[in-house]
PDB file of C-alpha atoms in Angstrom:
ATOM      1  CA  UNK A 828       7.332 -17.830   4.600  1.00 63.00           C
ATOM      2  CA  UNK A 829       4.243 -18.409   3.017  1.00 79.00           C
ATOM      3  CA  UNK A 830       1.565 -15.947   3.427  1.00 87.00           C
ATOM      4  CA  UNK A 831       3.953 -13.211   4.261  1.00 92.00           C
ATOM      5  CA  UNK A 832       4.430  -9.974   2.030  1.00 95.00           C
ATOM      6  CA  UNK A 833       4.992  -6.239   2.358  1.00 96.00           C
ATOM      7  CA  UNK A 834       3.527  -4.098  -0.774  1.00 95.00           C
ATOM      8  CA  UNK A 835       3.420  -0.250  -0.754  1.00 96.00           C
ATOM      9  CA  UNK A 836       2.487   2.798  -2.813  1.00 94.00           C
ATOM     10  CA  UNK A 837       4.380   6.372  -3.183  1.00 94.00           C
ATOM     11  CA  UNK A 838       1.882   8.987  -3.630  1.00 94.00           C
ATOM     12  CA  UNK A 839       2.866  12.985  -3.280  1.00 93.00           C
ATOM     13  CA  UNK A 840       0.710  15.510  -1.783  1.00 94.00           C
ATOM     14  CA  UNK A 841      -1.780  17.429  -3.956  1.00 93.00           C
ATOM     15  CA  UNK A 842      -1.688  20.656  -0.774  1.00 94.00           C
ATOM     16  CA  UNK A 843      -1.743  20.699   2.768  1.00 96.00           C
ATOM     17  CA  UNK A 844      -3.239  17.315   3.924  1.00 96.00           C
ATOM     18  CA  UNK A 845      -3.114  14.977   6.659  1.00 96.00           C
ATOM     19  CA  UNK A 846      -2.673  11.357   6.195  1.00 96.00           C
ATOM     20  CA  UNK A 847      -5.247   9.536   7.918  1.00 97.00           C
ATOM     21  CA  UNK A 848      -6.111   6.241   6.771  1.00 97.00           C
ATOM     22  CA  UNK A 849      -4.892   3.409   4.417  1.00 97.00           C
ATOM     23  CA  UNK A 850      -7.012   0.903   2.443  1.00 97.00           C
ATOM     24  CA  UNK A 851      -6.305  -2.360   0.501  1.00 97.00           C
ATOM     25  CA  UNK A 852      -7.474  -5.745   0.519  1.00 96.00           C
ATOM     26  CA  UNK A 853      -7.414  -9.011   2.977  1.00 96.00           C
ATOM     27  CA  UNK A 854      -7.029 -11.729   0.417  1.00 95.00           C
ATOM     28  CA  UNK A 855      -8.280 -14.407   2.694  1.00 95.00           C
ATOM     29  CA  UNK A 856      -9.232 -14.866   6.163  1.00 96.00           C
ATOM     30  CA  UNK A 857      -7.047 -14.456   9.353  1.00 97.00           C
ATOM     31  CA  UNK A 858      -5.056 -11.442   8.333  1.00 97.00           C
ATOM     32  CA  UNK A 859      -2.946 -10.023  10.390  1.00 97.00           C
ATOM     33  CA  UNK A 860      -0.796  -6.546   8.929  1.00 98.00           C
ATOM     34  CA  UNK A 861       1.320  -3.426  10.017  1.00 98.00           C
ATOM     35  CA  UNK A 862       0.586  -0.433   8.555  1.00 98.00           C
ATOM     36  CA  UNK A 863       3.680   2.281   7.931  1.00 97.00           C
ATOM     37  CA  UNK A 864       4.142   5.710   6.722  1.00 97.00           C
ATOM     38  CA  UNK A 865       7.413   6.703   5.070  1.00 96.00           C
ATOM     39  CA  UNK A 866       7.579  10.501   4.533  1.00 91.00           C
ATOM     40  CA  UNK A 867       9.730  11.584   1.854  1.00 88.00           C
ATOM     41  CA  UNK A 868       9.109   8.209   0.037  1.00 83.00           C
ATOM     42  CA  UNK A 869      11.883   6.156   1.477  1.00 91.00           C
ATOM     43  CA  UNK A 870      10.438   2.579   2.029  1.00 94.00           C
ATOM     44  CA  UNK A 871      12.844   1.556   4.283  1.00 92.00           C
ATOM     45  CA  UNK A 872      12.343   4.880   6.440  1.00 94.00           C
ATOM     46  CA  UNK A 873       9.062   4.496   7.910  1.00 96.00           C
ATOM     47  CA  UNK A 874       7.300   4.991  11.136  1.00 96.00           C
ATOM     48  CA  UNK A 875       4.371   2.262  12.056  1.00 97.00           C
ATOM     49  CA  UNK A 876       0.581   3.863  12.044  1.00 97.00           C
ATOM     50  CA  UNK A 877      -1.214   0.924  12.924  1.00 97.00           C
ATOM     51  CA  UNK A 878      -1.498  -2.839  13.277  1.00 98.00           C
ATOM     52  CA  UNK A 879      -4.311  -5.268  13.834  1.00 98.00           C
ATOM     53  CA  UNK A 880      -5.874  -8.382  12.243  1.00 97.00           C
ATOM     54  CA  UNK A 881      -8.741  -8.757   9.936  1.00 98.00           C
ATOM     55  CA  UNK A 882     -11.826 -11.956  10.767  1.00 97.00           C
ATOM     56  CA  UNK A 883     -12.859 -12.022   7.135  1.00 97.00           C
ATOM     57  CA  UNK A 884     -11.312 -11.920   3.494  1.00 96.00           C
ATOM     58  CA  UNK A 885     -12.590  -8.081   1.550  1.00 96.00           C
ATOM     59  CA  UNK A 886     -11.457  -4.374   1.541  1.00 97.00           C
ATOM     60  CA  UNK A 887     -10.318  -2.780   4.835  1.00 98.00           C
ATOM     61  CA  UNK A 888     -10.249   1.003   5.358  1.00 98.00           C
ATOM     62  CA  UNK A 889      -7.368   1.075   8.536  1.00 98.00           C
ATOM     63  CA  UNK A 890      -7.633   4.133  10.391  1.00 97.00           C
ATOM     64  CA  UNK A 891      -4.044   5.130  11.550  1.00 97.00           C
ATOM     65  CA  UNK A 892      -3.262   5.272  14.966  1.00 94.00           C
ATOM     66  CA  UNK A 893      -1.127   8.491  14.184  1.00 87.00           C
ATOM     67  CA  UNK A 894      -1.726  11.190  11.737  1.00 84.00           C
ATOM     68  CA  UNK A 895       0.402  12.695   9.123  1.00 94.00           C
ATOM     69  CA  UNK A 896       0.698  16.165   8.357  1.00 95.00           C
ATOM     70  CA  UNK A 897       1.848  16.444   4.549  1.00 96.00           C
ATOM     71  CA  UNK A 898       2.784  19.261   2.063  1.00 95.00           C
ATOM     72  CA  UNK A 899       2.133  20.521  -0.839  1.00 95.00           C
ATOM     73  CA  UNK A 900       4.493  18.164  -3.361  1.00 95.00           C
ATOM     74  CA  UNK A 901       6.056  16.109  -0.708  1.00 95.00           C
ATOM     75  CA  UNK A 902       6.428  12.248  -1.406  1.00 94.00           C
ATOM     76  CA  UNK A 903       5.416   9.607   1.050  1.00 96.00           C
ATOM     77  CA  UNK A 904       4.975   5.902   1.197  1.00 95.00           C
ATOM     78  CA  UNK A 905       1.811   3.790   2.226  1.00 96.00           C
ATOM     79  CA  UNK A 906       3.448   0.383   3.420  1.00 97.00           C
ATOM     80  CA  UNK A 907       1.906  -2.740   4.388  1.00 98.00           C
ATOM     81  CA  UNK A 908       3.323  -5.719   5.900  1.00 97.00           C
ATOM     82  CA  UNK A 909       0.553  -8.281   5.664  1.00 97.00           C
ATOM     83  CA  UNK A 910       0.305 -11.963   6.807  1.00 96.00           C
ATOM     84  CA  UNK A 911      -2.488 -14.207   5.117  1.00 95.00           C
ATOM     85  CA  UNK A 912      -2.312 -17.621   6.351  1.00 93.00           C
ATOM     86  CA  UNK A 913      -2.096 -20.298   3.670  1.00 90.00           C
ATOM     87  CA  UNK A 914      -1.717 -17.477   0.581  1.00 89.00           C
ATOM     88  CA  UNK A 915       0.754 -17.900  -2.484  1.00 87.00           C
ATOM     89  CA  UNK A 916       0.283 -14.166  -2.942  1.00 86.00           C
ATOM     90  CA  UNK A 917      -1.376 -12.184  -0.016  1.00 92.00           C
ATOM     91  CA  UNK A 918      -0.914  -8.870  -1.912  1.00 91.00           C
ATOM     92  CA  UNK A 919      -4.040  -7.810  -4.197  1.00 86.00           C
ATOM     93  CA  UNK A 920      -3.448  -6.538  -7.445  1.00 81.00           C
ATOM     94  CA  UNK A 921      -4.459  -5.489 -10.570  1.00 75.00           C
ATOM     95  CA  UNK A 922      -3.000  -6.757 -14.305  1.00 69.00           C
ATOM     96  CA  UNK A 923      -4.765  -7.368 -17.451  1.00 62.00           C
ATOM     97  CA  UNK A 924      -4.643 -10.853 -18.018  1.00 61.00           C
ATOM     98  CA  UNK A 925      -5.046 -10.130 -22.243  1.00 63.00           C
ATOM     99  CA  UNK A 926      -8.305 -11.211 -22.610  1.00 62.00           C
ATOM    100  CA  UNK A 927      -9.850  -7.892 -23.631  1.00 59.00           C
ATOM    101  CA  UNK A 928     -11.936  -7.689 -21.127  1.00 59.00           C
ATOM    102  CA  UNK A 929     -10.295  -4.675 -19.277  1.00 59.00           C
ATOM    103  CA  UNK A 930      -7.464  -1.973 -19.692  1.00 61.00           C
ATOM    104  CA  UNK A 931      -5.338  -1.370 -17.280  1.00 56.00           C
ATOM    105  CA  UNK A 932      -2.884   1.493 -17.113  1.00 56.00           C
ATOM    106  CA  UNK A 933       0.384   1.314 -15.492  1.00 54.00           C
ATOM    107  CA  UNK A 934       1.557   5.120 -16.153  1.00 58.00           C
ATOM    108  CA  UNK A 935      -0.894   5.989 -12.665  1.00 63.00           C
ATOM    109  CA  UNK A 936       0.950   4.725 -10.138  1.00 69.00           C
ATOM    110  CA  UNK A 937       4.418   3.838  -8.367  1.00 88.00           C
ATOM    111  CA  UNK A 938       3.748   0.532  -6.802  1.00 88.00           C
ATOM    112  CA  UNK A 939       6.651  -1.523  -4.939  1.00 90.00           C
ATOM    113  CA  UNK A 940       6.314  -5.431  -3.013  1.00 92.00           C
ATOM    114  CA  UNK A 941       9.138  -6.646  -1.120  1.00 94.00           C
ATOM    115  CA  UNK A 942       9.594 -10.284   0.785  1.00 90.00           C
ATOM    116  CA  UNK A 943      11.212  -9.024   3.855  1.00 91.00           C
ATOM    117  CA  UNK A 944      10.291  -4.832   3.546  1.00 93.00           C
ATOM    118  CA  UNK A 945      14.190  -4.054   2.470  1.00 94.00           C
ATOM    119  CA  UNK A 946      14.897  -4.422  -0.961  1.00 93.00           C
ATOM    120  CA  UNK A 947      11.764  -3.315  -3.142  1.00 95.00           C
ATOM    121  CA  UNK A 948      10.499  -4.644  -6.705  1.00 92.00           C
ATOM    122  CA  UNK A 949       9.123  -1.959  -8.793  1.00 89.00           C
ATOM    123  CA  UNK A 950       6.100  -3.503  -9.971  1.00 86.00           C
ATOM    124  CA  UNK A 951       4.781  -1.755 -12.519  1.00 76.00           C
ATOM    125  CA  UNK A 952       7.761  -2.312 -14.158  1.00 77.00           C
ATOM    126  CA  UNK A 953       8.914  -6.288 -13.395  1.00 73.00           C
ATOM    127  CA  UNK A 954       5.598  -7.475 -12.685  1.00 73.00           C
ATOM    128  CA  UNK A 955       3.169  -5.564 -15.161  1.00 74.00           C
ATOM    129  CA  UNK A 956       0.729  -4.713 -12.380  1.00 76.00           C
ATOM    130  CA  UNK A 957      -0.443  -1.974 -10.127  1.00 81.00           C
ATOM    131  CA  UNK A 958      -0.787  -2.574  -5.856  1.00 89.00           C
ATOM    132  CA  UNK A 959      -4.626  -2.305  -4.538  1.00 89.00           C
ATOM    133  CA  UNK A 960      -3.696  -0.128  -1.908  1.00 93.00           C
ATOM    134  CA  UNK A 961      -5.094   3.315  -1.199  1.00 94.00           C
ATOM    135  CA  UNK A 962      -4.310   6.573   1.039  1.00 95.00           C
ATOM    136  CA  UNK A 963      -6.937   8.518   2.166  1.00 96.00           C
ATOM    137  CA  UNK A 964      -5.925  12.275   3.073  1.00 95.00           C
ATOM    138  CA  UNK A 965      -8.082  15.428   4.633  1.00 94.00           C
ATOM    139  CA  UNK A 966      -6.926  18.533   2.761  1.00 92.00           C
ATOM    140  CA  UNK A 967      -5.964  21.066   5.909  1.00 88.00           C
ATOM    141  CA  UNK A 968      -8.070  24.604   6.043  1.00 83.00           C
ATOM    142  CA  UNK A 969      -6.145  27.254   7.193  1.00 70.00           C
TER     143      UNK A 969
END
């Protein structure tokens, strides 16, 4: 339906961190999402972290309900499912549009969007674009 999208980013761990909030962008107002994790990078193995709705179109820092304890080199998976009422494409990204007026590089990242959260689009490779959507970790002291 219209409005409705799931978009995610694998990331690995740079040491010992814990996984404790995800970021990205409402693209209008009224948004409703489900945040996941997916250790080991498999989107369609994932645990839920958080879920909630969002008053006002912007960028949302989500603190997740559950933390994640990550190491060093291990792959994992920020998911959203996100609902934005009204929206062509409730997923933010971020192309260059060939107008010179920016760069953007696709080698960074390893973004994926999906309609139902099963079978996942590579998009930096079909759709030329990288995912807004950031993890934010706490490197753990021994």
């Amino acid at each position: 339906p219209l409005g409705n999208a799931w978009f995610a980013n694998i990331y690995e761990a740079q040491g010992k961190e814990t996984l404790k909030a995800v970021g990205f962008y409402a693209t209008g107002p009224d948004t409703s999402y489900e945040i996941y994790v997916a250790k080991g990078g498999k989107l369609t193995e994932r645990e839920k972290a958080a879920a909630g709705s969002l008053k006002d179109a912007g960028y949302y820092t989500i603190p997740l309900e559950n933390q994640f304890a990550l190491e060093p080199g291990e792959r994992f998976g920020g998911i959203v499912k996100i609902y934005t009422p009204g929206k062509d494409h409730p997923v933010a990204i971020e192309y260059d549009a060939q107008d010179g007026k920016c760069r953007i590089d696709l080698t960074d990242g390893e973004g994926y969007i999906s309609l139902q959260g099963e079978i996942w689009e590579r998009v930096e490779e079909k759709q030329e674009c990288n995912i807004c959507l950031k993890v934010y970790t706490e490197e753990i002291r021994s």
